[in-house]
Amino acid sequence: MTGTKVLMNFEVTDTSHTLDAYLERGGYQTLEKVLKSMKPEDVTQAIVDSGIQGRGGAAFPAGRKWQGINPYDGQPHFLVANADEGEPGTFKDRWVLEHSPHTLLESMAIGAYSLAARHNFIYIRGEYDRPWRRLAAAVEEAYAAGYLGEGILGTDFATDIFVFRGAGSYVCGEASSLLGSIEGTRAYPRNRPPRMTVSGLFQSPTVVNNVETLSTISWIVNHGAEAFRATGSDASPGTRLLSVSGHVRRPGVYEVELGYPWGRLLHQDCGGIPGDRPIKAVIPGGISTPVVPAALAGIRTPDDLDGVLLDHDAVREAGSSMGSGGMIVIAEGTCMVRLLHIMLRFYHQESCGQCTPCREGTGWMHRIVERIVAGDGRPEDIERLYTISRANDGTTICGMGDAAGFATMGILDHFRDEFTYYIEHKRSRFEGNIECPGS
Ligand code: SF4
């Protein structure tokens, strides 16, 4: 795999996550440069000029978010790293937390300087045990070496980072509900406005960024916005970490420049599909993004080495989104009815229950597909699933209600015939297969 590596640019060893190894790679030199030669607004301007879009799912321009805070307004500000990586199929932030936690800490210290944030939080998914242990150890190392705390690197700049462990709720990955969890209230997503940069953590201006987004900041400030823009595509600068799972020979985390050919990633870098089956479909950015049939994306067989390019616009034109970077590959022979059943069980269980269309709708959809899988489906069930999905569109507080509907409609739009077959024959056209032998 060719191209610039912003984050995966070193060899992973048993010690590459430690402070000593990070310093050998030039770590914390960018923080020193920032504190000794840049103004807070210069840092924010570099982020704006880089054009980096958030790597958590919404792809909102990170610089514009930072511009929402005036570092000189005298209010308390907070910077929060969202490390609650709970979207099914997504495990790329885990790579940063496990293998280069100091990249995140240095970038957060730079961000804290730019945003005048005295206190910062990293909200880490409760299930992430090794990443949490390594992150906590890295925070201790950074304090001991004077990169966090008071008088950082001999300047009068002071900032603290607290690591907060979640307790296993999917919805805490939603930024506003994550803040509620830190505050100690029930972790319900909040209505906007107000934006979090106006009233976020403890009603103070707050920036919440994903781990990958934040970790990229030190590279951008060190190399310059122009160098970042020179990577990736015009519309989507930079690189992305993609966690590839499902029916591929070499699942794992890959860093690609945006605009990288989708077919090359799956058939070459990820080793193709076990048994050399064709690809049936891919869910490109976690299960909350609509499925893309492989034929439509031009990535069905090993001969399809190009296909749709992996940037935000091209994947959107293919009917989906790069979302959280959690790419789930589905081989030919997989039963999409059973797949949707599993996805809807997840949404139903994880709904926080605030909004009726999500709380009731995900349950209804789950039960409808459950009865189809049990051989008791009714011809009108497919239209019912569409009706309930559409009722979630734009009627819920957070994106989960929409996501459940979009994911359902995506599968129905492209694989309706499998649902019709299941209902008519009371069995799967693909024997209910989800696993791909050898994957
Ligand atoms: S959409 Fe669902 S998860 Fe989101 S706030 Fe409403 S009920 Fe909760």
CSV table of C-alpha atoms and ligand atoms in Angstrom, one decimal:
chain,number,residue,atom,x,y,z
A,1,MET,CA,0.0,0.0,0.0
A,2,THR,CA,1.5,3.3,-1.0
A,3,GLY,CA,0.8,6.9,0.1
A,4,THR,CA,1.4,9.2,3.0
A,5,LYS,CA,0.9,7.8,6.5
A,6,VAL,CA,-0.1,10.4,9.1
A,7,LEU,CA,-0.7,8.1,12.0
A,8,MET,CA,0.6,4.6,11.1
A,9,ASN,CA,4.0,5.9,10.2
A,10,PHE,CA,6.2,3.8,12.5
A,11,GLU,CA,6.8,0.1,13.2
A,12,VAL,CA,4.6,-1.3,16.0
A,13,THR,CA,6.7,-3.1,18.6
A,14,ASP,CA,6.1,-4.1,22.3
A,15,THR,CA,7.3,-0.6,23.3
A,16,SER,CA,6.3,1.7,20.5
A,17,HIS,CA,3.5,3.1,22.7
A,18,THR,CA,5.8,4.4,25.4
A,19,LEU,CA,7.0,7.9,25.9
A,20,ASP,CA,10.6,7.0,25.1
A,21,ALA,CA,9.6,5.6,21.7
A,22,TYR,CA,7.4,8.5,21.0
A,23,LEU,CA,10.2,11.0,21.8
A,24,GLU,CA,12.5,9.0,19.4
A,25,ARG,CA,10.0,9.6,16.7
A,26,GLY,CA,10.1,13.4,17.3
A,27,GLY,CA,7.2,13.4,19.7
A,28,TYR,CA,6.3,16.6,21.6
A,29,GLN,CA,8.5,18.8,19.4
A,30,THR,CA,5.4,20.2,17.8
A,31,LEU,CA,3.9,21.1,21.1
A,32,GLU,CA,7.1,22.9,22.0
A,33,LYS,CA,7.0,24.8,18.7
A,34,VAL,CA,3.4,25.8,19.3
A,35,LEU,CA,3.9,27.0,22.8
A,36,LYS,CA,7.0,29.0,22.0
A,37,SER,CA,6.2,30.4,18.6
A,38,MET,CA,2.5,30.3,17.8
A,39,LYS,CA,-0.6,32.2,18.9
A,40,PRO,CA,-3.8,30.1,19.7
A,41,GLU,CA,-5.5,31.5,16.6
A,42,ASP,CA,-2.6,30.5,14.4
A,43,VAL,CA,-3.2,26.8,15.4
A,44,THR,CA,-6.9,27.0,14.7
A,45,GLN,CA,-6.2,28.7,11.4
A,46,ALA,CA,-3.9,25.8,10.4
A,47,ILE,CA,-6.7,23.3,11.2
A,48,VAL,CA,-9.1,25.4,9.1
A,49,ASP,CA,-6.7,25.7,6.2
A,50,SER,CA,-5.9,21.9,6.3
A,51,GLY,CA,-9.6,21.2,5.4
A,52,ILE,CA,-9.7,18.2,7.7
A,53,GLN,CA,-13.1,16.8,8.2
A,54,GLY,CA,-14.1,15.0,11.4
A,55,ARG,CA,-13.2,11.3,11.4
A,56,GLY,CA,-15.9,10.2,13.7
A,57,GLY,CA,-18.8,9.9,11.3
A,58,ALA,CA,-20.4,13.3,10.5
A,59,ALA,CA,-17.3,14.6,8.6
A,60,PHE,CA,-17.9,18.1,9.9
A,61,PRO,CA,-14.9,20.4,9.2
A,62,ALA,CA,-12.9,20.3,12.4
A,63,GLY,CA,-11.5,23.8,12.0
A,64,ARG,CA,-14.9,25.3,11.8
A,65,LYS,CA,-15.8,23.6,15.0
A,66,TRP,CA,-12.8,25.0,16.7
A,67,GLN,CA,-13.6,28.5,15.4
A,68,GLY,CA,-16.8,28.3,17.4
A,69,ILE,CA,-14.8,29.0,20.5
A,70,ASN,CA,-13.1,32.3,21.3
A,71,PRO,CA,-10.0,31.5,23.4
A,72,TYR,CA,-10.0,35.1,24.7
A,73,ASP,CA,-13.6,35.3,26.0
A,74,GLY,CA,-12.6,34.5,29.6
A,75,GLN,CA,-15.0,31.6,30.0
A,76,PRO,CA,-13.9,28.1,30.9
A,77,HIS,CA,-13.6,25.9,27.8
A,78,PHE,CA,-13.3,22.1,27.4
A,79,LEU,CA,-11.7,19.9,24.8
A,80,VAL,CA,-13.1,16.3,24.9
A,81,ALA,CA,-11.7,13.4,22.9
A,82,ASN,CA,-14.4,10.9,22.0
A,83,ALA,CA,-12.8,7.5,22.4
A,84,ASP,CA,-16.1,5.7,22.9
A,85,GLU,CA,-15.7,3.8,19.7
A,86,GLY,CA,-18.9,1.7,19.8
A,87,GLU,CA,-20.1,1.7,16.2
A,88,PRO,CA,-20.2,-2.0,15.1
A,89,GLY,CA,-17.4,-2.7,12.7
A,90,THR,CA,-15.3,0.2,14.0
A,91,PHE,CA,-12.0,-0.3,15.8
A,92,LYS,CA,-9.5,2.2,14.2
A,93,ASP,CA,-9.3,4.6,17.2
A,94,ARG,CA,-8.3,1.6,19.2
A,95,TRP,CA,-5.1,1.3,17.1
A,96,VAL,CA,-4.1,4.9,18.1
A,97,LEU,CA,-5.0,4.4,21.7
A,98,GLU,CA,-3.0,1.1,21.9
A,99,HIS,CA,0.0,1.9,19.8
A,100,SER,CA,0.5,5.7,19.9
A,101,PRO,CA,-1.4,7.2,22.9
A,102,HIS,CA,1.1,10.1,23.1
A,103,THR,CA,0.1,11.3,19.6
A,104,LEU,CA,-3.4,11.9,21.0
A,105,LEU,CA,-2.0,13.5,24.2
A,106,GLU,CA,0.3,15.9,22.3
A,107,SER,CA,-2.4,16.8,19.9
A,108,MET,CA,-4.8,17.5,22.7
A,109,ALA,CA,-2.3,19.7,24.5
A,110,ILE,CA,-1.9,21.7,21.3
A,111,GLY,CA,-5.7,21.8,21.0
A,112,ALA,CA,-6.1,22.9,24.6
A,113,TYR,CA,-3.6,25.8,23.9
A,114,SER,CA,-5.5,26.8,20.9
A,115,LEU,CA,-8.9,26.7,22.6
A,116,ALA,CA,-7.7,28.0,26.0
A,117,ALA,CA,-9.0,24.8,27.6
A,118,ARG,CA,-7.6,24.3,31.1
A,119,HIS,CA,-9.3,20.9,31.6
A,120,ASN,CA,-9.7,18.2,29.0
A,121,PHE,CA,-11.3,14.8,29.0
A,122,ILE,CA,-10.8,11.5,27.0
A,123,TYR,CA,-14.0,9.5,27.2
A,124,ILE,CA,-12.9,5.9,26.5
A,125,ARG,CA,-15.1,3.0,25.8
A,126,GLY,CA,-15.4,0.8,28.9
A,127,GLU,CA,-14.8,-2.4,26.9
A,128,TYR,CA,-11.4,-1.1,25.8
A,129,ASP,CA,-9.2,-2.5,28.5
A,130,ARG,CA,-5.7,-2.6,27.0
A,131,PRO,CA,-6.2,0.8,25.2
A,132,TRP,CA,-7.3,2.2,28.5
A,133,ARG,CA,-4.3,0.8,30.4
A,134,ARG,CA,-1.9,2.1,27.8
A,135,LEU,CA,-3.6,5.5,27.7
A,136,ALA,CA,-3.6,5.9,31.5
A,137,ALA,CA,0.1,5.0,31.6
A,138,ALA,CA,0.8,7.5,28.8
A,139,VAL,CA,-1.0,10.2,30.8
A,140,GLU,CA,1.2,9.5,33.8
A,141,GLU,CA,4.3,9.5,31.7
A,142,ALA,CA,3.3,12.9,30.1
A,143,TYR,CA,2.7,14.5,33.5
A,144,ALA,CA,6.0,13.1,34.9
A,145,ALA,CA,7.9,14.5,31.9
A,146,GLY,CA,6.3,17.9,32.1
A,147,TYR,CA,4.2,17.7,28.9
A,148,LEU,CA,0.9,18.1,30.9
A,149,GLY,CA,0.1,20.0,34.1
A,150,GLU,CA,1.5,23.3,35.2
A,151,GLY,CA,4.3,25.3,33.4
A,152,ILE,CA,4.5,23.0,30.4
A,153,LEU,CA,7.9,23.0,28.7
A,154,GLY,CA,9.0,26.0,30.7
A,155,THR,CA,6.2,28.2,29.6
A,156,ASP,CA,3.3,29.5,31.7
A,157,PHE,CA,0.8,27.3,29.9
A,158,ALA,CA,-1.1,24.8,32.0
A,159,THR,CA,-3.6,22.1,31.0
A,160,ASP,CA,-4.8,18.8,32.4
A,161,ILE,CA,-6.2,15.7,30.8
A,162,PHE,CA,-8.5,13.3,32.6
A,163,VAL,CA,-9.3,9.8,31.3
A,164,PHE,CA,-13.0,8.9,31.8
A,165,ARG,CA,-14.1,5.3,31.3
A,166,GLY,CA,-17.6,4.6,29.8
A,167,ALA,CA,-19.8,1.9,31.1
A,168,GLY,CA,-20.8,0.2,27.9
A,169,SER,CA,-23.6,2.3,26.3
A,170,TYR,CA,-23.5,2.7,22.6
A,171,VAL,CA,-25.4,6.0,22.8
A,172,CYS,CA,-22.5,7.5,24.8
A,173,GLY,CA,-20.6,7.7,21.6
A,174,GLU,CA,-23.0,10.5,20.6
A,175,ALA,CA,-21.1,13.7,21.6
A,176,SER,CA,-23.8,15.4,23.8
A,177,SER,CA,-24.7,12.2,25.6
A,178,LEU,CA,-21.1,11.6,26.3
A,179,LEU,CA,-20.9,15.0,28.0
A,180,GLY,CA,-23.9,14.0,30.2
A,181,SER,CA,-22.1,10.9,31.2
A,182,ILE,CA,-19.0,12.9,32.3
A,183,GLU,CA,-21.2,15.2,34.2
A,184,GLY,CA,-22.7,12.3,36.1
A,185,THR,CA,-26.3,12.7,34.7
A,186,ARG,CA,-28.2,10.1,32.7
A,187,ALA,CA,-26.4,9.9,29.3
A,188,TYR,CA,-29.2,11.2,27.1
A,189,PRO,CA,-28.4,12.9,23.7
A,190,ARG,CA,-29.4,16.6,23.9
A,191,ASN,CA,-31.4,18.7,21.4
A,192,ARG,CA,-29.4,21.3,19.4
A,193,PRO,CA,-29.3,24.3,19.5
A,194,PRO,CA,-27.5,25.3,21.5
A,195,ARG,CA,-24.4,24.0,19.9
A,196,MET,CA,-21.8,22.4,22.2
A,197,THR,CA,-19.3,25.2,21.3
A,198,VAL,CA,-21.8,27.5,23.0
A,199,SER,CA,-23.1,25.3,25.8
A,200,GLY,CA,-21.4,21.9,26.2
A,201,LEU,CA,-19.7,20.3,29.2
A,202,PHE,CA,-21.0,21.9,32.4
A,203,GLN,CA,-22.8,24.5,30.2
A,204,SER,CA,-19.4,25.8,29.0
A,205,PRO,CA,-18.1,26.1,25.4
A,206,THR,CA,-16.8,22.6,24.4
A,207,VAL,CA,-15.2,21.0,21.4
A,208,VAL,CA,-15.7,17.3,21.1
A,209,ASN,CA,-13.5,15.5,18.5
A,210,ASN,CA,-13.0,11.9,17.6
A,211,VAL,CA,-9.6,10.3,18.5
A,212,GLU,CA,-8.4,10.1,14.9
A,213,THR,CA,-9.3,13.7,14.2
A,214,LEU,CA,-7.5,15.0,17.2
A,215,SER,CA,-4.5,12.7,16.8
A,216,THR,CA,-4.0,14.2,13.3
A,217,ILE,CA,-3.6,17.7,14.7
A,218,SER,CA,0.1,17.5,15.7
A,219,TRP,CA,1.0,16.2,12.1
A,220,ILE,CA,-0.9,19.1,10.5
A,221,VAL,CA,0.7,21.7,12.8
A,222,ASN,CA,4.1,20.2,12.3
A,223,HIS,CA,4.0,19.8,8.5
A,224,GLY,CA,1.7,22.6,7.7
A,225,ALA,CA,-1.8,22.8,6.2
A,226,GLU,CA,-0.5,22.7,2.7
A,227,ALA,CA,1.3,19.4,3.2
A,228,PHE,CA,-1.9,17.9,4.6
A,229,ARG,CA,-3.9,19.3,1.6
A,230,ALA,CA,-1.4,17.7,-0.7
A,231,THR,CA,-2.5,14.3,0.5
A,232,GLY,CA,-5.9,12.7,-0.2
A,233,SER,CA,-8.3,14.2,-2.7
A,234,ASP,CA,-9.2,17.9,-3.4
A,235,ALA,CA,-12.6,17.5,-1.7
A,236,SER,CA,-11.4,15.2,1.1
A,237,PRO,CA,-7.8,16.1,2.1
A,238,GLY,CA,-5.6,13.8,4.3
A,239,THR,CA,-5.7,10.1,5.2
A,240,ARG,CA,-8.2,7.9,7.0
A,241,LEU,CA,-7.9,5.0,9.2
A,242,LEU,CA,-10.2,2.2,8.1
A,243,SER,CA,-11.0,-0.8,10.2
A,244,VAL,CA,-11.8,-3.6,7.8
A,245,SER,CA,-13.7,-6.6,9.1
A,246,GLY,CA,-16.0,-9.3,7.8
A,247,HIS,CA,-15.2,-11.6,4.9
A,248,VAL,CA,-11.7,-10.6,4.1
A,249,ARG,CA,-8.5,-12.6,4.5
A,250,ARG,CA,-6.6,-9.9,6.3
A,251,PRO,CA,-9.0,-7.9,8.5
A,252,GLY,CA,-7.4,-5.0,10.4
A,253,VAL,CA,-6.7,-1.3,10.5
A,254,TYR,CA,-5.4,0.4,7.3
A,255,GLU,CA,-4.4,4.0,6.7
A,256,VAL,CA,-5.2,5.2,3.2
A,257,GLU,CA,-5.1,8.6,1.5
A,258,LEU,CA,-8.6,9.7,0.8
A,259,GLY,CA,-9.3,8.9,-2.8
A,260,TYR,CA,-7.7,5.5,-2.6
A,261,PRO,CA,-9.3,2.9,-4.9
A,262,TRP,CA,-11.8,0.8,-2.9
A,263,GLY,CA,-11.2,-2.4,-4.9
A,264,ARG,CA,-7.4,-2.2,-4.4
A,265,LEU,CA,-7.9,-1.9,-0.6
A,266,LEU,CA,-10.1,-5.0,-0.4
A,267,HIS,CA,-8.8,-7.3,-3.1
A,268,GLN,CA,-5.1,-6.5,-2.7
A,269,ASP,CA,-4.3,-4.9,0.7
A,270,CYS,CA,-6.8,-7.0,2.6
A,271,GLY,CA,-6.0,-10.1,0.7
A,272,GLY,CA,-9.4,-10.6,-1.0
A,273,ILE,CA,-12.2,-12.9,0.1
A,274,PRO,CA,-11.8,-16.4,1.5
A,275,GLY,CA,-12.6,-19.0,-1.0
A,276,ASP,CA,-12.2,-16.4,-3.7
A,277,ARG,CA,-15.9,-15.6,-3.6
A,278,PRO,CA,-17.0,-12.3,-5.2
A,279,ILE,CA,-17.9,-9.5,-2.8
A,280,LYS,CA,-21.7,-9.1,-2.5
A,281,ALA,CA,-21.8,-5.8,-0.7
A,282,VAL,CA,-19.9,-3.6,1.8
A,283,ILE,CA,-21.1,-1.5,4.7
A,284,PRO,CA,-18.5,1.3,4.4
A,285,GLY,CA,-18.6,3.2,7.7
A,286,GLY,CA,-20.1,1.2,10.5
A,287,ILE,CA,-23.6,-0.3,10.5
A,288,SER,CA,-25.2,3.1,10.6
A,289,THR,CA,-24.2,3.8,7.0
A,290,PRO,CA,-26.2,2.2,4.2
A,291,VAL,CA,-24.9,-0.9,2.5
A,292,VAL,CA,-23.4,-0.5,-1.0
A,293,PRO,CA,-23.7,-3.5,-3.4
A,294,ALA,CA,-20.2,-4.4,-4.7
A,295,ALA,CA,-21.4,-4.4,-8.3
A,296,LEU,CA,-22.6,-0.8,-7.9
A,297,ALA,CA,-19.2,0.2,-6.4
A,298,GLY,CA,-17.3,-1.7,-9.1
A,299,ILE,CA,-15.4,-3.8,-6.6
A,300,ARG,CA,-17.0,-7.2,-7.0
A,301,THR,CA,-14.1,-9.4,-8.1
A,302,PRO,CA,-10.3,-9.4,-7.9
A,303,ASP,CA,-10.3,-7.9,-11.4
A,304,ASP,CA,-12.0,-4.8,-10.0
A,305,LEU,CA,-9.0,-3.1,-8.5
A,306,ASP,CA,-10.3,0.4,-8.9
A,307,GLY,CA,-14.0,1.0,-8.5
A,308,VAL,CA,-15.4,3.9,-6.4
A,309,LEU,CA,-12.7,6.0,-4.8
A,310,LEU,CA,-12.6,6.2,-1.0
A,311,ASP,CA,-13.4,9.8,-0.4
A,312,HIS,CA,-16.4,11.4,1.2
A,313,ASP,CA,-18.0,12.7,-2.0
A,314,ALA,CA,-17.5,9.5,-4.0
A,315,VAL,CA,-18.9,7.2,-1.4
A,316,ARG,CA,-21.8,9.6,-0.9
A,317,GLU,CA,-22.5,9.4,-4.6
A,318,ALA,CA,-22.6,5.6,-4.3
A,319,GLY,CA,-25.4,6.1,-1.8
A,320,SER,CA,-23.7,5.8,1.5
A,321,SER,CA,-21.0,7.5,3.6
A,322,MET,CA,-17.5,6.8,5.0
A,323,GLY,CA,-19.0,7.3,8.5
A,324,SER,CA,-16.8,6.0,11.2
A,325,GLY,CA,-14.4,4.2,8.9
A,326,GLY,CA,-15.7,0.8,10.0
A,327,MET,CA,-15.8,-1.2,6.8
A,328,ILE,CA,-17.7,-4.5,6.9
A,329,VAL,CA,-17.2,-6.7,3.9
A,330,ILE,CA,-20.0,-9.2,2.9
A,331,ALA,CA,-19.2,-12.1,0.6
A,332,GLU,CA,-21.6,-13.6,-2.0
A,333,GLY,CA,-23.7,-16.3,-0.3
A,334,THR,CA,-24.5,-14.2,2.8
A,335,CYS,CA,-28.1,-13.9,3.9
A,336,MET,CA,-29.0,-10.2,4.1
A,337,VAL,CA,-32.2,-11.0,6.0
A,338,ARG,CA,-30.3,-12.5,8.9
A,339,LEU,CA,-27.8,-9.7,8.7
A,340,LEU,CA,-30.5,-7.1,9.1
A,341,HIS,CA,-32.0,-9.1,12.0
A,342,ILE,CA,-28.7,-8.9,13.9
A,343,MET,CA,-28.3,-5.2,13.1
A,344,LEU,CA,-31.9,-4.4,14.3
A,345,ARG,CA,-31.4,-6.3,17.5
A,346,PHE,CA,-28.5,-4.1,18.2
A,347,TYR,CA,-30.4,-0.9,17.6
A,348,HIS,CA,-33.3,-2.0,19.6
A,349,GLN,CA,-31.2,-2.9,22.6
A,350,GLU,CA,-29.1,0.3,22.4
A,351,SER,CA,-31.9,2.9,22.0
A,352,CYS,CA,-31.8,5.2,25.0
A,353,GLY,CA,-35.6,5.4,24.8
A,354,GLN,CA,-36.1,9.2,24.8
A,355,CYS,CA,-37.7,9.4,21.3
A,356,THR,CA,-40.8,7.4,20.5
A,357,PRO,CA,-40.0,6.7,16.9
A,358,CYS,CA,-36.6,5.2,17.9
A,359,ARG,CA,-37.6,3.5,21.1
A,360,GLU,CA,-40.7,1.9,19.6
A,361,GLY,CA,-39.7,1.8,15.9
A,362,THR,CA,-36.4,-0.1,16.4
A,363,GLY,CA,-38.4,-2.7,18.5
A,364,TRP,CA,-41.1,-3.0,15.9
A,365,MET,CA,-38.6,-3.4,13.1
A,366,HIS,CA,-36.6,-6.0,15.1
A,367,ARG,CA,-39.7,-8.1,15.8
A,368,ILE,CA,-40.9,-7.9,12.2
A,369,VAL,CA,-37.5,-9.2,10.9
A,370,GLU,CA,-37.4,-11.8,13.7
A,371,ARG,CA,-40.7,-13.3,12.6
A,372,ILE,CA,-39.5,-13.3,8.9
A,373,VAL,CA,-36.4,-15.3,10.1
A,374,ALA,CA,-38.6,-17.6,12.0
A,375,GLY,CA,-40.6,-18.4,8.9
A,376,ASP,CA,-43.7,-16.4,9.9
A,377,GLY,CA,-43.2,-13.4,7.7
A,378,ARG,CA,-46.1,-11.7,6.0
A,379,PRO,CA,-46.2,-10.2,2.5
A,380,GLU,CA,-46.9,-6.7,3.9
A,381,ASP,CA,-43.9,-6.8,6.3
A,382,ILE,CA,-41.5,-5.3,3.7
A,383,GLU,CA,-43.7,-2.2,3.3
A,384,ARG,CA,-44.1,-2.0,7.1
A,385,LEU,CA,-40.4,-1.9,7.5
A,386,TYR,CA,-40.2,1.0,5.0
A,387,THR,CA,-43.0,2.9,6.8
A,388,ILE,CA,-41.4,2.6,10.2
A,389,SER,CA,-37.9,3.5,8.8
A,390,ARG,CA,-39.3,6.6,7.2
A,391,ALA,CA,-41.1,7.6,10.4
A,392,ASN,CA,-37.6,7.8,12.1
A,393,ASP,CA,-36.2,10.2,9.5
A,394,GLY,CA,-35.6,13.6,11.1
A,395,THR,CA,-38.0,12.9,14.0
A,396,THR,CA,-35.4,11.9,16.7
A,397,ILE,CA,-33.0,13.8,18.9
A,398,CYS,CA,-29.9,12.0,17.8
A,399,GLY,CA,-28.8,10.2,14.7
A,400,MET,CA,-29.4,6.7,15.9
A,401,GLY,CA,-33.1,6.7,15.0
A,402,ASP,CA,-32.3,7.9,11.5
A,403,ALA,CA,-29.4,5.4,11.2
A,404,ALA,CA,-31.6,2.4,12.1
A,405,GLY,CA,-34.0,3.5,9.4
A,406,PHE,CA,-31.4,4.3,6.7
A,407,ALA,CA,-29.6,1.0,7.3
A,408,THR,CA,-32.8,-0.9,7.0
A,409,MET,CA,-34.0,0.9,3.9
A,410,GLY,CA,-30.5,0.4,2.4
A,411,ILE,CA,-30.7,-3.3,2.7
A,412,LEU,CA,-34.3,-3.5,1.5
A,413,ASP,CA,-33.6,-1.2,-1.5
A,414,HIS,CA,-30.8,-3.5,-2.8
A,415,PHE,CA,-31.8,-6.9,-1.5
A,416,ARG,CA,-35.6,-6.9,-1.4
A,417,ASP,CA,-35.8,-10.1,-3.4
A,418,GLU,CA,-34.2,-12.0,-0.5
A,419,PHE,CA,-36.9,-10.8,1.9
A,420,THR,CA,-39.6,-11.7,-0.6
A,421,TYR,CA,-38.1,-15.2,-1.1
A,422,TYR,CA,-37.8,-15.7,2.7
A,423,ILE,CA,-41.4,-14.7,3.3
A,424,GLU,CA,-42.7,-16.9,0.4
A,425,HIS,CA,-40.6,-20.0,1.1
A,426,LYS,CA,-40.3,-19.6,4.9
A,427,ARG,CA,-36.5,-20.1,4.6
A,428,SER,CA,-33.4,-18.2,3.5
A,429,ARG,CA,-32.3,-18.3,-0.1
A,430,PHE,CA,-28.8,-18.6,1.4
A,431,GLU,CA,-29.5,-21.1,4.2
A,432,GLY,CA,-29.2,-18.3,6.6
A,433,ASN,CA,-25.5,-18.0,6.1
A,434,ILE,CA,-23.6,-15.2,7.8
A,435,GLU,CA,-20.2,-16.7,8.2
A,436,CYS,CA,-17.9,-17.2,5.2
A,437,PRO,CA,-15.8,-20.4,5.4
A,438,GLY,CA,-12.2,-19.5,6.1
A,439,SER,CA,-12.8,-15.9,7.1
B,1,SF4,S1,-32.8,8.7,18.5
B,1,SF4,FE1,-32.9,6.9,19.9
B,1,SF4,S2,-30.9,6.8,20.9
B,1,SF4,FE2,-31.1,8.9,20.0
B,1,SF4,S3,-32.0,10.1,21.6
B,1,SF4,FE3,-33.7,9.3,20.5
B,1,SF4,S4,-34.3,7.4,21.5
B,1,SF4,FE4,-32.2,8.0,22.2
